[in-house]
Short mmCIF file of C-alpha atoms in Angstrom, two decimals:
data_model
loop_
_atom_site.label_atom_id
_atom_site.label_comp_id
_atom_site.label_asym_id
_atom_site.label_seq_id
_atom_site.Cartn_x
_atom_site.Cartn_y
_atom_site.Cartn_z
CA MET A 101 0.00 0.00 0.00
CA GLN A 102 1.09 3.55 -0.54
CA HIS A 103 -0.15 7.08 -0.32
CA PRO A 104 0.88 9.84 -2.73
CA THR A 105 2.11 12.07 0.07
CA ARG A 106 3.31 9.64 2.73
CA PRO A 107 4.50 6.02 2.69
CA ILE A 108 2.97 3.39 4.96
CA THR A 109 4.69 3.43 8.35
CA ARG A 110 3.39 0.49 10.31
CA GLY A 111 5.37 -2.56 11.35
CA LEU A 112 4.92 -5.86 9.52
CA THR A 113 6.14 -9.34 10.42
CA GLY A 114 7.15 -12.61 8.77
CA LEU A 115 8.23 -13.18 5.10
CA ALA A 116 11.65 -14.72 4.38
CA LEU A 117 13.31 -13.97 1.03
CA THR A 118 16.88 -14.10 -0.18
CA MET A 119 18.49 -10.66 -0.45
CA LEU A 120 21.10 -9.85 -3.05
CA ALA A 121 23.63 -7.34 -1.71
CA LEU A 122 24.76 -5.39 -4.76
CA PRO A 123 27.00 -2.47 -5.65
CA ALA A 124 25.22 0.86 -5.61
CA LEU A 125 24.61 1.13 -9.36
CA ALA A 126 24.86 -2.49 -10.48
CA LEU A 127 21.92 -4.84 -10.75
CA PRO A 128 22.51 -8.59 -11.20
CA ALA A 129 23.04 -9.87 -14.72
CA ALA A 130 20.11 -12.23 -14.24
CA ALA A 131 17.86 -9.29 -13.51
CA GLN A 132 19.03 -7.58 -16.68
CA THR A 133 17.77 -10.50 -18.73
CA GLN A 134 14.50 -10.84 -16.81
CA THR A 135 11.76 -11.37 -19.38
CA SER A 136 8.78 -10.61 -17.13
CA HIS A 137 7.15 -7.29 -17.98
CA HIS A 138 6.60 -6.62 -14.28
CA THR A 139 10.02 -7.03 -12.69
CA ILE A 140 9.67 -5.16 -9.37
CA ARG A 141 6.83 -6.11 -7.06
CA TYR A 142 7.45 -3.46 -4.43
CA ALA A 143 10.10 -1.44 -2.66
CA SER A 144 10.48 -1.39 1.11
CA VAL A 145 12.70 -0.22 3.91
CA ASP A 146 13.22 -1.77 7.37
CA SER A 147 11.96 -0.36 10.66
CA CYS A 148 14.23 -0.07 13.72
CA PRO A 149 13.43 1.29 17.21
CA ARG A 150 14.88 4.62 18.37
CA LYS A 151 15.94 5.39 21.92
CA ASP A 152 12.71 7.30 22.52
CA GLY A 153 10.65 4.26 21.53
CA THR A 154 9.57 5.53 18.11
CA ALA A 155 10.39 3.78 14.84
CA THR A 156 12.88 4.92 12.22
CA PRO A 157 13.73 3.66 8.73
CA CYS A 158 16.99 1.71 8.80
CA HIS A 159 19.45 -0.28 6.67
CA THR A 160 18.63 0.39 2.99
CA TRP A 161 15.79 0.43 0.48
CA ARG A 162 15.19 -2.97 -1.10
CA LEU A 163 13.35 -4.08 -4.23
CA ASP A 164 11.40 -7.34 -3.99
CA LEU A 165 11.22 -8.98 -7.42
CA LEU A 166 8.60 -11.25 -8.97
CA ASP A 167 10.98 -14.20 -8.95
CA GLY A 168 11.41 -13.98 -5.16
CA ARG A 169 14.81 -12.28 -5.12
CA ARG A 170 15.54 -9.06 -3.26
CA VAL A 171 17.83 -6.30 -4.53
CA ALA A 172 19.49 -3.83 -2.17
CA LEU A 173 19.17 -0.29 -3.55
CA LYS A 174 22.26 1.01 -1.78
CA ASP A 175 22.48 4.40 -3.52
CA ALA A 176 18.97 5.53 -2.52
CA MET A 177 18.66 8.01 0.34
CA LEU A 178 17.25 6.44 3.51
CA TRP A 179 16.16 9.56 5.39
CA PRO A 180 14.87 12.72 3.68
CA LEU A 181 16.55 16.06 4.28
CA THR A 182 14.62 18.91 5.85
CA ALA A 183 14.61 22.42 4.37
CA LYS A 184 17.65 23.11 6.59
CA GLY A 185 19.54 20.15 5.16
CA ARG A 186 19.23 17.90 8.19
CA PRO A 187 18.12 14.25 8.00
CA ASP A 188 14.58 13.60 9.19
CA ARG A 189 14.91 10.19 10.85
CA THR A 190 11.18 9.90 11.50
CA ASN A 191 10.41 9.41 7.79
CA SER A 192 11.72 7.47 4.83
CA ALA A 193 13.05 9.41 1.84
CA PRO A 194 10.76 9.68 -1.23
CA LEU A 195 10.80 6.73 -3.62
CA THR A 196 8.41 5.30 -6.22
CA VAL A 197 8.16 2.30 -8.56
CA SER A 198 6.67 2.61 -12.06
CA GLY A 199 3.45 0.76 -12.85
CA ASP A 200 5.21 -1.72 -15.14
CA GLY A 201 7.79 -2.51 -12.46
CA GLU A 202 10.68 -1.54 -14.73
CA SER A 203 11.82 1.74 -13.12
CA VAL A 204 12.36 3.21 -9.69
CA ALA A 205 12.83 6.90 -8.81
CA TYR A 206 14.53 8.27 -5.70
CA PHE A 207 16.98 10.83 -4.34
CA ARG A 208 20.56 9.58 -4.66
CA LYS A 209 22.59 9.28 -1.48
CA SER A 210 25.91 10.48 -2.87
CA ASP A 211 24.82 13.88 -4.21
CA HIS A 212 21.09 14.19 -3.35
CA ARG A 213 20.19 14.28 -7.06
CA LEU A 214 16.76 13.07 -8.17
CA VAL A 215 17.28 10.00 -10.39
CA VAL A 216 15.26 7.37 -12.22
CA ARG A 217 16.89 3.93 -12.45
CA GLU A 218 15.66 1.86 -15.37
CA PHE A 219 15.85 -1.71 -14.19
CA HIS A 220 17.11 -3.04 -17.54
CA GLY A 221 19.05 0.06 -18.51
CA GLY A 222 20.85 3.02 -17.03
CA VAL A 223 20.17 5.84 -14.59
CA ARG A 224 18.53 9.09 -15.67
CA VAL A 225 19.58 12.12 -13.61
CA MET A 226 16.96 14.86 -13.34
CA PRO A 227 17.85 18.59 -13.26
CA ARG A 228 19.49 20.03 -10.15
CA ASN A 229 17.43 21.61 -7.38
CA PRO A 230 14.08 20.04 -8.32
CA LEU A 231 12.48 21.40 -5.15
CA PRO A 232 11.89 25.12 -4.52
CA ARG A 233 14.10 26.89 -2.00
CA GLY A 234 12.81 26.36 1.51
CA VAL A 235 11.11 23.01 0.76
CA GLY A 236 12.68 19.86 2.19
CA MET A 237 12.53 16.30 0.89
CA ASN A 238 10.45 15.45 3.95
CA ALA A 239 7.68 17.60 2.45
CA ALA A 240 7.87 15.85 -0.93
CA TRP A 241 6.79 12.62 -2.64
CA LEU A 242 7.40 10.91 -5.99
CA LYS A 243 5.22 9.10 -8.52
CA LEU A 244 6.20 7.45 -11.81
CA SER A 245 3.82 6.87 -14.71
CA GLN A 246 2.77 3.40 -15.78
CA ASP A 247 5.63 3.05 -18.29
CA GLY A 248 8.17 5.03 -16.23
CA ASP A 249 8.51 7.70 -18.92
CA ARG A 250 7.06 10.46 -16.75
CA LEU A 251 7.84 11.45 -13.18
CA ALA A 252 5.84 13.59 -10.75
CA LEU A 253 7.51 15.33 -7.81
CA GLY A 254 4.89 16.65 -5.42
CA TYR A 255 5.69 18.99 -2.57
CA ILE A 256 4.03 21.12 0.07
CA ALA A 257 5.04 24.72 -0.51
CA GLY A 258 5.44 27.46 2.07
CA ASP A 259 1.78 28.44 1.69
CA GLY A 260 0.74 24.96 2.80
CA ARG A 261 -0.63 23.99 -0.62
CA THR A 262 0.56 21.11 -2.76
CA ARG A 263 2.09 21.55 -6.21
CA VAL A 264 3.42 18.94 -8.60
CA ARG A 265 6.48 19.31 -10.84
CA LEU A 266 6.48 17.05 -13.90
CA PHE A 267 9.49 15.51 -15.68
CA ASP A 268 10.19 13.80 -18.99
CA VAL A 269 12.42 10.92 -17.87
CA ALA A 270 14.03 10.13 -21.23
CA ARG A 271 15.04 13.76 -21.73
CA ALA A 272 15.85 14.21 -18.03
CA SER A 273 14.05 17.54 -18.13
CA ALA A 274 11.23 19.29 -16.29
CA THR A 275 8.17 19.90 -18.48
CA GLY A 276 6.05 22.02 -16.15
CA THR A 277 4.43 22.50 -12.74
CA THR A 278 0.75 22.12 -11.91
CA PRO A 279 -1.28 24.79 -10.11
CA GLU A 280 -1.88 24.25 -6.41
CA THR A 281 -3.90 21.14 -5.66
CA ASP A 282 -5.42 19.25 -2.77
CA GLY A 283 -4.30 15.86 -4.02
CA PHE A 284 -2.55 14.00 -6.83
CA ALA A 285 -4.73 11.18 -8.17
CA GLY A 286 -2.17 9.88 -10.66
CA PHE A 287 -1.04 9.81 -14.28
CA SER A 288 -3.27 8.96 -17.20
CA GLY A 289 -2.87 5.53 -18.74
CA ASP A 290 -0.25 6.74 -21.23
CA GLY A 291 1.40 9.26 -18.88
CA SER A 292 0.49 12.26 -21.04
CA ALA A 293 -1.65 13.92 -18.35
CA VAL A 294 -2.30 13.93 -14.61
CA LEU A 295 -5.48 13.91 -12.53
CA LEU A 296 -5.62 16.37 -9.62
CA GLN A 297 -8.04 16.75 -6.76
CA ARG A 298 -9.28 20.17 -5.65
CA ALA A 299 -11.44 21.33 -2.78
CA GLY A 300 -14.50 23.22 -4.04
CA ASP A 301 -17.12 25.36 -2.38
CA GLU A 302 -19.35 23.91 0.36
CA ASN A 303 -17.01 20.96 1.03
CA THR A 304 -17.22 19.64 -2.52
CA ILE A 305 -14.41 17.77 -4.27
CA GLY A 306 -13.33 18.78 -7.74
CA LEU A 307 -11.29 16.86 -10.29
CA ALA A 308 -9.03 18.43 -12.91
CA VAL A 309 -6.95 17.01 -15.77
CA HIS A 310 -3.67 18.76 -16.64
CA ASP A 311 -1.17 18.06 -19.40
CA ASP A 312 2.57 17.59 -18.82
CA THR A 313 3.19 21.35 -18.87
CA GLY A 314 0.70 21.88 -16.05
CA ALA A 315 -1.97 23.41 -18.31
CA GLU A 316 -5.57 22.49 -17.53
CA LEU A 317 -7.35 20.26 -20.06
CA ALA A 318 -10.64 19.68 -18.24
CA ALA A 319 -12.16 20.23 -14.81
CA ALA A 320 -15.45 19.51 -13.05
CA VAL A 321 -17.08 19.12 -9.67
CA PRO A 322 -18.35 15.54 -10.00
CA PRO A 323 -21.42 14.02 -8.31
CA GLN A 324 -20.95 12.69 -4.79
CA ILE A 325 -20.92 9.08 -6.01
CA VAL A 326 -17.69 9.94 -7.85
CA ALA A 327 -16.20 12.28 -5.27
CA ASN A 328 -16.79 9.88 -2.37
CA ASN A 329 -15.32 6.80 -4.03
CA GLY A 330 -11.66 7.46 -4.68
CA PRO A 331 -9.08 6.41 -5.63
CA TRP A 332 -9.64 7.29 -9.27
CA GLY A 333 -7.79 6.24 -12.42
CA LEU A 334 -7.49 8.45 -15.50
CA SER A 335 -7.67 6.86 -18.96
CA ALA A 336 -5.25 7.63 -21.79
CA ASP A 337 -8.05 9.69 -23.40
CA ASP A 338 -7.34 12.31 -20.70
CA ARG A 339 -10.99 12.57 -19.66
CA THR A 340 -12.45 9.21 -18.55
CA VAL A 341 -12.09 8.43 -14.84
CA ALA A 342 -12.60 4.91 -13.48
CA TYR A 343 -13.62 4.28 -9.89
CA VAL A 344 -15.20 1.49 -7.82
CA THR A 345 -18.35 1.32 -5.71
CA GLY A 346 -19.59 -1.54 -3.55
CA LEU A 347 -18.01 -4.78 -2.35
CA GLY A 348 -18.27 -8.48 -3.10
CA GLU A 349 -20.74 -9.44 -5.81
CA LYS A 350 -22.26 -5.94 -5.67
CA ALA A 351 -19.07 -4.17 -6.73
CA ARG A 352 -19.25 -2.01 -9.83
CA LEU A 353 -16.52 -0.44 -11.91
CA ARG A 354 -17.88 2.96 -12.95
CA PHE A 355 -16.80 5.61 -15.42
CA TYR A 356 -17.07 9.39 -15.37
CA ASP A 357 -16.13 11.97 -18.03
CA VAL A 358 -14.39 15.00 -16.52
CA ALA A 359 -14.79 17.02 -19.74
CA THR A 360 -18.59 16.66 -19.91
CA ASP A 361 -19.28 16.08 -16.18
CA GLN A 362 -21.30 12.99 -17.09
CA ALA A 363 -21.40 9.36 -15.97
CA THR A 364 -20.51 7.16 -18.93
CA GLY A 365 -21.50 3.69 -17.77
CA SER A 366 -20.51 0.91 -15.40
CA VAL A 367 -19.84 -2.79 -15.30
CA ARG A 368 -20.42 -5.29 -12.49
CA PHE A 369 -17.53 -7.38 -11.19
CA SER A 370 -16.56 -9.31 -8.07
CA LEU A 371 -14.40 -7.73 -5.36
CA PRO A 372 -13.24 -9.38 -2.10
CA LYS A 373 -15.17 -7.99 0.87
CA ASP A 374 -12.18 -8.01 3.22
CA ALA A 375 -9.86 -5.96 0.99
CA ALA A 376 -9.38 -2.20 0.68
CA LEU A 377 -8.81 -0.64 -2.74
CA ASP A 378 -5.43 1.11 -2.66
CA MET A 379 -4.77 1.93 -6.34
CA ILE A 380 -6.60 1.89 -9.66
CA ASP A 381 -4.76 2.40 -12.96
CA TRP A 382 -5.66 2.11 -16.63
CA THR A 383 -3.32 -0.49 -18.12
CA GLY A 384 -4.99 -0.85 -21.52
CA GLY A 385 -7.70 0.59 -23.71
CA HIS A 386 -10.26 -1.69 -22.05
CA GLU A 387 -8.46 -2.70 -18.86
CA VAL A 388 -7.87 -1.31 -15.38
CA THR A 389 -5.62 -2.81 -12.73
CA LEU A 390 -6.57 -2.68 -9.06
CA HIS A 391 -4.27 -3.03 -6.06
CA LEU A 392 -6.21 -4.51 -3.14
CA VAL A 393 -4.79 -4.66 0.39
CA ARG A 394 -5.97 -6.66 3.37
CA SER A 395 -4.38 -7.21 6.76
CA GLN A 396 -3.29 -10.66 7.84
CA GLY A 397 -2.19 -10.29 11.44
CA SER A 398 0.49 -7.62 11.44
CA ARG A 399 1.28 -8.06 7.74
CA ASP A 400 -0.36 -6.76 4.59
CA VAL A 401 -1.41 -9.01 1.73
CA VAL A 402 -1.52 -7.31 -1.68
CA THR A 403 -3.63 -8.67 -4.55
CA VAL A 404 -3.24 -7.19 -8.04
CA LEU A 405 -6.45 -7.64 -10.02
CA LYS A 406 -7.00 -6.92 -13.72
CA VAL A 407 -10.55 -5.99 -14.77
CA ASP A 408 -11.96 -5.86 -18.30
CA THR A 409 -13.81 -2.53 -18.51
CA GLU A 410 -16.33 -3.88 -21.04
CA THR A 411 -17.21 -7.28 -19.54
CA GLY A 412 -16.17 -7.02 -15.89
CA ARG A 413 -14.13 -10.20 -16.28
CA THR A 414 -11.33 -10.31 -13.69
CA ARG A 415 -7.96 -11.98 -13.47
CA VAL A 416 -5.50 -12.05 -10.58
CA ARG A 417 -2.14 -10.84 -11.92
CA ASP A 418 -0.24 -11.25 -8.67
CA SER A 419 -0.67 -11.75 -4.93
CA TYR A 420 1.95 -11.46 -2.21
CA LYS A 421 2.60 -10.83 1.46
CA VAL A 422 4.70 -7.81 2.31
CA ARG A 423 7.88 -8.85 4.09
CA SER A 424 8.32 -8.57 7.83
CA GLY A 425 9.70 -5.61 9.69
CA ALA A 426 9.00 -2.96 7.03
CA PHE A 427 8.75 0.70 8.00
CA ALA A 428 7.30 1.56 4.59
CA TYR A 429 6.57 -0.22 1.31
CA LEU A 430 5.52 1.03 -2.11
CA SER A 431 3.99 -1.32 -4.67
CA CYS A 432 4.33 -0.91 -8.41
CA GLY A 433 1.24 0.64 -9.92
CA GLY A 434 -0.76 -0.90 -12.75
#
């Protein structure tokens, strides 16, 4: 499970996997020839007790792979820096995994640069000083698009509002910054746009679509059935939002058009009653992928479910237990 502004910070217990201790910028040769489209399942960092009894991230970020191996990401920052340049040991540094599991973005330990590591390729280094002056890493978060080609760096500015800076990963360049927002709902299916949440009048929730320069493409204050049932996933058409209502056999995958402010249909499907919906992403023209999370004792169990948007037919893509002793973990998206 993950949240776009804060990672999960509760303790987990139990899973044993083999860890591969690797040089900072070298992944194993076997991983470089991995044929699975989804290579990384999730990233996580250990939890250790502090003298005052609170928990702190410790050791190093690790990537758990589909084949059961674990890669140590030694060059990723463990603790974020505050605006004064001091490590904040109460939080883990920002990190994100792309939806296809092929890329991971983080701040590099050696020089504090924002980088995107392509699991089967090299490392893309983003422009210097990606955060405004006076904003620390502990007030920031990261999110990669489904294919890893786009990167969002969100941060809480001095006025207390959130803004999102967008990057083209291949060109290692910033493309624009969104206006202030109350929440980042994610990239569109093809990464060409982002969906933002805004607080409206009389406690209403608005949704807005922006392109990669930050320019607004569409905006609306949707009906309560849409507003009250996040998370939402934005299609590659940059206007259709998918969301879920109900549980079990009464679950429905619904669609809403931000450009016309109209419901555009729904399809019934089956959803486990004991699981919470953590993420929804468009992973095809007629497919969304759901990340479902349920607690099993002190550990989380993640189920990745593909849903056909025309028939409601479902298929479990993956299911796993998050390893023990994690301070935070971040699953790949779609």
